[in-house]
Coordinates of C-alpha atoms in Angstrom, one line a residue:
M13 CA 28.7 -10.4 -36.7
P14 CA 28.4 -10.1 -32.9
I15 CA 30.1 -7.2 -31.2
E16 CA 32.6 -8.2 -28.5
I17 CA 32.5 -6.4 -25.2
L18 CA 36.0 -6.2 -23.9
M19 CA 37.4 -5.9 -20.3
P20 CA 38.1 -2.2 -20.1
A21 CA 41.3 -0.6 -18.8
L22 CA 39.9 1.7 -16.1
S23 CA 43.2 3.2 -15.2
P24 CA 46.7 3.5 -16.9
T25 CA 48.2 0.9 -14.6
M26 CA 45.3 -1.7 -14.7
E27 CA 46.4 -5.1 -16.1
E28 CA 43.4 -7.2 -14.8
G29 CA 40.4 -6.9 -12.6
T30 CA 37.4 -8.6 -11.1
L31 CA 34.1 -8.6 -12.9
S32 CA 32.1 -8.2 -9.7
K33 CA 28.6 -7.8 -11.2
W34 CA 26.6 -7.8 -14.4
T35 CA 23.7 -5.2 -14.4
V36 CA 22.2 -6.8 -17.6
K37 CA 21.4 -10.3 -18.5
E38 CA 21.3 -12.3 -21.8
G39 CA 18.4 -11.0 -24.0
D40 CA 18.4 -7.5 -22.5
T41 CA 18.4 -4.5 -24.9
V42 CA 21.5 -2.3 -24.4
S43 CA 21.9 1.3 -25.5
S44 CA 25.1 3.2 -25.8
G45 CA 25.9 4.7 -22.4
D46 CA 24.0 2.1 -20.4
V47 CA 25.7 0.7 -17.3
I48 CA 26.2 -3.0 -18.1
A49 CA 28.7 -4.2 -15.4
E50 CA 30.7 -3.3 -12.3
I51 CA 34.5 -3.9 -12.4
E52 CA 36.6 -4.1 -9.3
T53 CA 40.2 -2.8 -9.9
D54 CA 43.1 -2.7 -7.5
K55 CA 41.7 0.5 -5.9
A56 CA 38.0 0.9 -6.6
T57 CA 34.8 -0.5 -8.0
M58 CA 33.8 1.2 -11.2
E59 CA 30.7 1.1 -13.5
V60 CA 31.2 0.1 -17.1
E61 CA 29.1 1.7 -19.8
A62 CA 28.2 0.1 -23.1
V63 CA 30.0 1.6 -26.2
D64 CA 27.6 0.1 -28.7
E65 CA 23.9 -0.7 -28.8
G66 CA 22.2 -4.0 -29.4
V67 CA 20.9 -7.1 -27.5
M68 CA 23.0 -8.9 -24.9
G69 CA 23.6 -12.2 -26.7
K70 CA 26.0 -14.0 -24.5
I71 CA 27.9 -13.5 -21.2
L72 CA 31.4 -15.0 -21.6
V73 CA 32.7 -14.2 -18.1
E74 CA 30.5 -14.8 -15.1
E75 CA 30.2 -12.2 -12.4
G76 CA 32.6 -12.7 -9.5
S77 CA 35.3 -13.9 -11.9
E78 CA 38.8 -12.7 -10.8
G79 CA 42.0 -11.9 -12.8
V80 CA 40.2 -11.0 -16.0
K81 CA 42.8 -9.5 -18.3
V82 CA 42.3 -6.1 -19.9
N83 CA 40.9 -6.3 -23.4
A84 CA 39.7 -9.9 -22.9
P85 CA 36.2 -10.5 -24.3
I86 CA 33.6 -10.6 -21.5
G87 CA 30.4 -10.7 -23.5
L88 CA 28.8 -10.6 -26.9
L89 CA 26.4 -8.0 -28.2
L90 CA 24.0 -8.8 -31.0
E91 CA 23.6 -6.1 -33.6
E92 CA 20.2 -5.0 -35.0
G93 CA 18.7 -7.7 -37.0
E94 CA 20.8 -10.5 -35.5
D95 CA 19.5 -13.3 -33.3
K96 CA 21.2 -16.0 -31.3
S97 CA 21.9 -18.0 -34.4
A98 CA 24.7 -15.5 -35.1
L99 CA 26.6 -16.9 -32.1
D100 CA 26.7 -20.4 -33.6
G101 CA 30.3 -21.3 -34.3
Y102 CA 31.5 -17.8 -33.4
T103 CA 34.7 -17.8 -31.4
P104 CA 35.7 -14.5 -29.8
Q105 CA 39.1 -13.3 -30.8
G106 CA 41.4 -13.2 -27.8
A107 CA 39.0 -15.1 -25.6
E108 CA 42.0 -17.1 -24.4
G109 CA 43.3 -13.9 -22.8
A110 CA 40.6 -13.9 -20.1
S111 CA 41.7 -15.4 -16.8
S112 CA 38.5 -15.8 -14.9
S113 CA 39.3 -18.3 -12.2
E114 CA 42.0 -19.1 -9.8
A115 CA 43.0 -22.0 -11.9
D116 CA 44.0 -19.7 -14.7
S117 CA 46.5 -18.0 -12.5
K118 CA 48.3 -21.3 -12.0
A119 CA 48.7 -21.9 -15.8
S120 CA 52.2 -22.4 -17.3
D121 CA 54.4 -19.5 -18.4
D122 CA 53.9 -20.6 -22.1
K123 CA 50.1 -20.4 -21.7
A124 CA 50.3 -17.0 -20.0
D125 CA 52.5 -15.7 -22.9
S126 CA 50.0 -17.0 -25.4
D127 CA 47.1 -15.3 -23.5
E128 CA 48.9 -12.0 -23.5
K129 CA 49.6 -12.1 -27.2
S130 CA 46.0 -13.0 -28.0
S131 CA 44.6 -10.2 -25.8
A132 CA 47.0 -7.7 -27.2
A133 CA 46.2 -8.7 -30.8
K134 CA 42.5 -8.3 -30.0
S135 CA 43.0 -4.8 -28.7
E136 CA 44.2 -3.7 -32.1
A137 CA 41.6 -5.5 -34.1
S138 CA 38.5 -4.4 -32.0
S139 CA 36.9 -1.1 -32.9
N140 CA 35.0 -0.7 -29.7
S141 CA 38.0 -1.0 -27.4
K142 CA 38.6 2.3 -25.5
S143 CA 42.3 1.6 -24.8
E144 CA 44.3 -0.2 -27.4
T145 CA 47.3 -2.4 -26.5
P146 CA 50.0 -2.8 -29.2
A147 CA 50.4 -6.4 -30.3
A148 CA 53.4 -8.1 -29.0
E149 CA 55.6 -10.6 -30.8
A150 CA 57.4 -13.4 -29.1
D151 CA 60.8 -15.0 -29.8
D152 CA 61.5 -18.7 -29.9
D153 CA 61.8 -18.9 -26.1
G154 CA 58.3 -17.5 -25.7
D155 CA 59.6 -14.1 -24.4
R156 CA 57.5 -11.1 -25.3
I157 CA 59.1 -8.5 -27.5
K158 CA 58.0 -5.0 -26.5
A159 CA 58.2 -2.5 -29.3
S160 CA 56.3 0.6 -30.4
P161 CA 54.3 0.4 -33.7
L162 CA 56.7 2.9 -35.3
A163 CA 59.7 0.9 -34.3
R164 CA 58.1 -2.3 -35.8
R165 CA 57.5 -0.5 -39.1
M166 CA 61.1 0.9 -39.2
A167 CA 62.6 -2.5 -38.3
K168 CA 60.6 -4.2 -41.1
D169 CA 61.6 -1.6 -43.7
A170 CA 65.3 -1.8 -42.6
G171 CA 65.3 -5.6 -42.5
L172 CA 66.2 -5.7 -38.8
D173 CA 65.2 -8.4 -36.4
L174 CA 63.5 -7.1 -33.3
K175 CA 64.7 -10.2 -31.4
A176 CA 68.3 -9.0 -32.0
L177 CA 67.8 -5.6 -30.4
D178 CA 67.7 -4.3 -26.8
G179 CA 65.1 -1.6 -26.0
S180 CA 65.9 1.7 -24.2
G181 CA 62.3 2.7 -23.7
P182 CA 60.1 2.2 -20.7
K183 CA 60.4 -1.3 -19.3
G184 CA 62.8 -2.2 -22.1
R185 CA 60.4 -1.3 -25.0
I186 CA 62.1 -0.9 -28.4
V187 CA 61.6 2.6 -29.7
K188 CA 62.5 4.7 -32.7
R189 CA 66.0 5.7 -31.5
D190 CA 66.9 2.0 -30.9
I191 CA 66.1 1.2 -34.6
E192 CA 68.1 4.3 -35.8
E193 CA 71.1 3.3 -33.6
A194 CA 71.0 -0.3 -34.9
K195 CA 71.0 1.0 -38.5
D196 CA 73.9 3.3 -37.8
K197 CA 76.0 0.6 -36.1
G198 CA 75.0 -2.1 -38.6
V199 CA 73.7 -4.4 -35.9
G200 CA 70.3 -6.1 -35.5
K201 CA 70.8 -9.4 -37.2
A202 CA 69.3 -12.5 -35.6
E203 CA 72.6 -14.1 -35.2
D204 CA 73.7 -11.2 -32.9
K205 CA 70.9 -12.1 -30.5
T206 CA 71.6 -15.8 -30.8
A207 CA 75.2 -15.3 -29.9
A208 CA 74.3 -13.1 -27.0
K209 CA 71.9 -15.7 -25.7
S210 CA 74.5 -18.5 -25.9
D211 CA 76.9 -16.5 -23.7
A212 CA 74.3 -15.6 -21.1
P213 CA 74.0 -17.6 -18.0
T214 CA 71.0 -19.9 -17.8
A215 CA 68.5 -18.8 -15.2
Q216 CA 67.5 -21.4 -12.6
P217 CA 63.8 -22.2 -12.7
S218 CA 61.9 -21.1 -9.5
K219 CA 60.8 -23.8 -7.2
P220 CA 57.0 -24.4 -7.5
V221 CA 54.9 -23.6 -4.5
D222 CA 53.1 -26.6 -3.0
E223 CA 49.4 -25.8 -3.0
H224 CA 48.6 -27.7 0.2
E225 CA 51.9 -27.2 2.0
P226 CA 53.2 -23.7 0.8
L227 CA 55.5 -23.2 3.8
A228 CA 56.9 -26.7 4.0
Q229 CA 60.2 -25.6 2.5
Y230 CA 60.6 -23.4 5.5
G231 CA 59.9 -26.2 7.9
I232 CA 56.4 -25.0 8.8
S233 CA 53.7 -27.7 8.6
A234 CA 50.2 -26.8 7.2
D235 CA 48.5 -27.6 10.5
R236 CA 50.2 -24.6 12.2
Y237 CA 48.5 -21.9 10.0
E238 CA 45.5 -21.2 7.9
I239 CA 45.5 -19.7 4.4
K240 CA 43.6 -16.5 3.5
K241 CA 42.8 -15.6 0.0
A242 CA 44.3 -12.2 -1.1
D243 CA 42.0 -9.7 -2.8
N244 CA 42.9 -7.6 -5.8
I245 CA 44.1 -4.7 -3.8
T246 CA 46.5 -6.8 -1.7
K247 CA 47.9 -8.7 -4.8
I248 CA 48.5 -5.6 -6.9
S249 CA 49.9 -3.7 -3.9
A250 CA 52.3 -6.5 -3.2
K251 CA 53.5 -6.6 -6.8
R252 CA 54.0 -2.8 -7.1
L253 CA 55.5 -2.3 -3.7
S254 CA 58.0 -5.1 -4.3
E255 CA 59.0 -3.5 -7.6
S256 CA 59.4 -0.1 -6.0
F257 CA 61.5 -1.3 -3.1
R258 CA 63.6 -3.5 -5.4
D259 CA 64.1 -1.1 -8.3
I260 CA 64.2 2.4 -6.8
P261 CA 67.5 3.6 -5.2
H262 CA 65.8 5.0 -2.1
F263 CA 67.2 6.6 1.0
P264 CA 65.7 8.2 4.2
L265 CA 66.1 11.6 5.8
N266 CA 64.5 12.4 9.1
V267 CA 64.1 15.5 11.2
D268 CA 62.3 16.5 14.4
C269 CA 59.7 19.3 14.3
R270 CA 58.3 21.2 17.3
L271 CA 54.5 21.3 17.2
D272 CA 53.5 23.7 20.0
A273 CA 53.1 26.7 17.6
L274 CA 51.2 24.6 15.1
L275 CA 48.8 23.2 17.8
K276 CA 48.0 26.7 18.9
F277 CA 47.6 27.9 15.3
R278 CA 45.2 25.0 14.7
K279 CA 43.2 25.9 17.8
D280 CA 42.9 29.5 16.7
I281 CA 41.9 28.5 13.2
N282 CA 39.2 26.1 14.3
A283 CA 37.7 28.8 16.6
K284 CA 37.1 31.0 13.5
T285 CA 36.1 28.4 10.8
P286 CA 32.5 28.0 9.7
E287 CA 30.3 25.5 11.6
G288 CA 31.0 21.9 10.5
V289 CA 34.6 22.6 9.5
K290 CA 37.4 21.3 11.7
V291 CA 40.9 21.6 10.5
S292 CA 43.1 18.6 11.5
V293 CA 46.9 18.5 12.0
N294 CA 47.0 16.3 8.9
D295 CA 45.3 19.1 6.8
I296 CA 48.0 21.5 7.9
L297 CA 50.7 19.0 7.0
I298 CA 49.2 18.6 3.5
K299 CA 49.3 22.4 3.1
A300 CA 52.9 22.6 4.4
S301 CA 54.0 19.8 2.0
G302 CA 52.5 21.6 -1.0
L303 CA 54.2 24.9 -0.1
A304 CA 57.6 23.1 0.5
L305 CA 57.3 21.5 -3.0
K306 CA 56.9 24.9 -4.5
K307 CA 59.7 26.4 -2.4
V308 CA 62.1 23.6 -3.5
P309 CA 60.8 22.7 -7.0
Q310 CA 63.9 20.5 -7.7
A311 CA 62.4 18.0 -5.2
N312 CA 59.0 17.9 -7.0
A313 CA 60.2 15.4 -9.7
S314 CA 59.8 12.0 -11.2
W315 CA 62.2 9.6 -12.9
I316 CA 61.3 8.7 -16.5
E317 CA 62.6 5.2 -17.5
D318 CA 64.1 6.4 -20.7
G319 CA 66.6 8.5 -18.8
R320 CA 64.8 11.8 -18.4
I321 CA 63.5 13.7 -15.4
A322 CA 60.0 15.2 -15.1
L323 CA 59.8 18.5 -13.1
H324 CA 56.2 18.9 -11.9
K325 CA 54.5 22.3 -12.2
H326 CA 51.9 21.5 -9.6
A327 CA 52.0 20.4 -6.0
D328 CA 49.6 17.5 -5.9
V329 CA 49.8 15.7 -2.6
S330 CA 48.7 12.1 -2.3
V331 CA 47.5 11.2 1.2
A332 CA 47.6 7.5 2.3
V333 CA 44.1 6.4 3.6
A334 CA 43.6 2.9 5.1
I335 CA 40.8 0.9 3.6
E336 CA 39.7 -2.7 4.0
G337 CA 42.4 -4.8 2.3
G338 CA 45.1 -2.2 1.9
L339 CA 45.8 1.5 1.2
I340 CA 44.6 4.1 -1.3
T341 CA 46.1 7.5 -1.9
P342 CA 43.5 10.2 -2.8
I343 CA 45.0 13.4 -4.1
I344 CA 44.7 17.0 -2.9
K345 CA 45.6 18.8 -6.1
D346 CA 47.4 22.2 -6.0
A347 CA 47.7 21.8 -2.2
D348 CA 49.9 24.9 -2.0
Q349 CA 47.1 27.1 -3.4
K350 CA 44.2 25.9 -1.3
G351 CA 43.1 27.2 2.1
L352 CA 43.0 24.9 5.1
A353 CA 39.2 24.8 5.3
Q354 CA 39.1 23.7 1.6
I355 CA 41.8 21.1 2.2
S356 CA 39.9 19.8 5.2
A357 CA 36.6 19.5 3.4
E358 CA 38.1 17.8 0.3
M359 CA 40.1 15.4 2.5
K360 CA 37.0 14.3 4.5
D361 CA 35.1 13.7 1.2
L362 CA 37.9 11.8 -0.5
A363 CA 38.6 9.6 2.6
A364 CA 34.9 8.7 3.0
R365 CA 34.5 7.8 -0.7
A366 CA 37.9 5.9 -0.6
R367 CA 36.6 3.6 2.1
D368 CA 33.5 3.0 0.1
R369 CA 35.6 2.4 -3.0
K370 CA 33.8 5.1 -4.9
L371 CA 36.8 7.2 -6.0
K372 CA 37.3 8.0 -9.7
P373 CA 40.8 7.0 -11.1
E374 CA 41.8 10.7 -11.5
E375 CA 41.1 11.2 -7.8
Y376 CA 43.8 8.7 -6.7
Q377 CA 46.2 8.7 -9.6
G378 CA 48.6 11.4 -10.7
G379 CA 50.0 12.8 -7.5
T380 CA 53.5 14.2 -7.4
F381 CA 54.3 13.5 -3.7
S382 CA 52.9 11.3 -1.0
L383 CA 52.2 11.8 2.7
S384 CA 51.6 8.9 5.2
N385 CA 50.7 9.6 8.8
L386 CA 50.7 6.9 11.5
G387 CA 50.9 9.3 14.4
M388 CA 47.4 8.6 15.5
F389 CA 48.5 5.0 16.2
G390 CA 51.3 6.2 18.5
I391 CA 54.1 5.3 16.0
A392 CA 57.1 7.4 16.9
S393 CA 58.8 7.2 13.4
F394 CA 58.8 5.0 10.3
A395 CA 59.9 5.0 6.7
S396 CA 57.5 4.4 3.8
I397 CA 58.0 2.8 0.4
I398 CA 58.0 5.3 -2.5
N399 CA 54.8 5.4 -4.7
P400 CA 56.1 5.4 -8.3
P401 CA 56.5 7.6 -10.3
Q402 CA 56.7 10.0 -7.4
G403 CA 60.2 11.0 -6.2
M404 CA 59.4 11.3 -2.4
I405 CA 57.1 10.2 0.3
L406 CA 56.9 11.7 3.8
S407 CA 56.2 9.5 6.9
V408 CA 54.8 11.3 9.9
G409 CA 55.1 10.0 13.4
A410 CA 53.3 10.9 16.6
G411 CA 53.6 14.2 18.4
E412 CA 54.8 13.6 21.9
E413 CA 56.2 15.6 24.8
R414 CA 60.1 15.5 24.8
P415 CA 62.8 17.3 26.7
V416 CA 64.4 20.0 24.5
I417 CA 67.1 22.7 24.9
T418 CA 65.7 26.2 24.5
D419 CA 68.1 29.2 24.9
G420 CA 70.5 27.0 26.7
A421 CA 68.0 25.7 29.2
L422 CA 66.2 22.4 29.5
A423 CA 62.5 22.6 28.6
K424 CA 59.7 20.4 27.3
A425 CA 58.0 20.6 23.9
T426 CA 55.6 18.6 21.7
V427 CA 57.9 17.1 19.1
M428 CA 57.1 15.1 15.9
T429 CA 59.6 13.0 13.9
V430 CA 59.1 12.9 10.1
T431 CA 61.0 10.7 7.7
L432 CA 61.4 11.7 4.0
T433 CA 62.1 8.7 1.7
C434 CA 63.7 9.9 -1.6
D435 CA 64.4 8.4 -5.0
H436 CA 68.1 9.2 -5.4
R437 CA 67.7 9.3 -9.2
V438 CA 65.8 12.6 -9.0
V439 CA 66.2 13.9 -5.4
D440 CA 69.7 13.8 -4.0
G441 CA 70.5 14.3 -0.3
A442 CA 71.0 18.1 -0.6
N443 CA 67.6 18.7 -2.3
G444 CA 65.9 16.3 0.1
A445 CA 67.4 18.2 3.0
R446 CA 66.3 21.6 1.6
W447 CA 62.8 20.3 1.2
L448 CA 62.7 19.0 4.8
S449 CA 64.1 22.4 6.0
A450 CA 61.3 24.2 4.2
F451 CA 58.7 21.9 5.6
K452 CA 60.0 22.2 9.1
G453 CA 59.9 26.0 8.8
F454 CA 56.2 26.0 7.9
I455 CA 55.4 23.5 10.7
E456 CA 57.3 25.4 13.5
D457 CA 56.1 28.9 12.3
P458 CA 52.7 28.1 10.7
M459 CA 51.8 31.8 10.2
T460 CA 54.4 31.8 7.3
M461 CA 52.0 29.5 5.4
L462 CA 49.6 32.4 5.1
M463 CA 52.2 34.8 3.6

């Protein structure tokens, strides 16, 4: 039987990607570990290695195809002793889950739900999948039911109907404690859910977008603009940033920092660093951010959707880097423990590879705090959108000469405004203010960063 090559999940948050290139063709011999394709995710282009060995029997998804769902079959590998006749009449399981053209993205909601179920079922059935996706049931309305495998088994043993339960896990997933609670309360019958649905208000269907006149409903005719196709980075960023801004109870705090001491400190440091190493202001800000996270550990936190809080043990600073089509946030891990020369070297390497889309997932995923600097563009101040699951993001404005009061007299100083956006679920106003105070202290007296 042919071996199905599935669209891999190259990061924990990846849902779909673009199959940008096949490095093998039908009839080629493939060994385990061979690079067979290149996949473009929302942040980078990654090489895909073969898990099994055999002969490339059939390519199911052509290179350049966009929106290919994770765990959807993209090719068929013939085992030893098989020839192309083994493909006759063979239908890949979950093949309907692949969305390889723009037309697929315009399919109806019912078709999309069917695709997701098929792809998820395939992920459990296939032995060569690197990341399994639990199968999802659907109720009579076509809504997916998210439940852990353990919760499904417990519900089946207890005679409970998952459709009648509400989940308390991440993104509404039904977990073990939901089953135990339903058993204790004697709830979970189908009629409970049916009754609840009958009382719920009916959602109004969204108005379809006109393909040729998408802005007509706003009174803007098509001849007054042109339409540009959004790439994967833009589409995924739009989705996640919308969710972050909508779902996270965020608030800003801002403070002015005098930079004169820091600029002199930087000049002195660069005069003594090895040839080829040049510490930037941003490198010092990264170091100061890491030290402030260690000084105020309550602010180095993430909200967990089941109602818990994660207090991070490391100060891993994600730094926003502009790339074609959007942003990516490579990480300086343990920023508090590294010297400025090391931070500078790492940041230059990460930024260069980020622009070439050559970063590994672990190099841009997993930070505990983010820093975004638009000072080089002359922006005086701004507020950023939180990067989940992080609890804070710092927005850095330009350093500029401003009038200040020093010892009761008017003077001038180089001043920079920074804005800290906090997730109020994990960082309240007091802890956010303490973190900013610690950060400002390191900036205005940078020698303390070396103590």
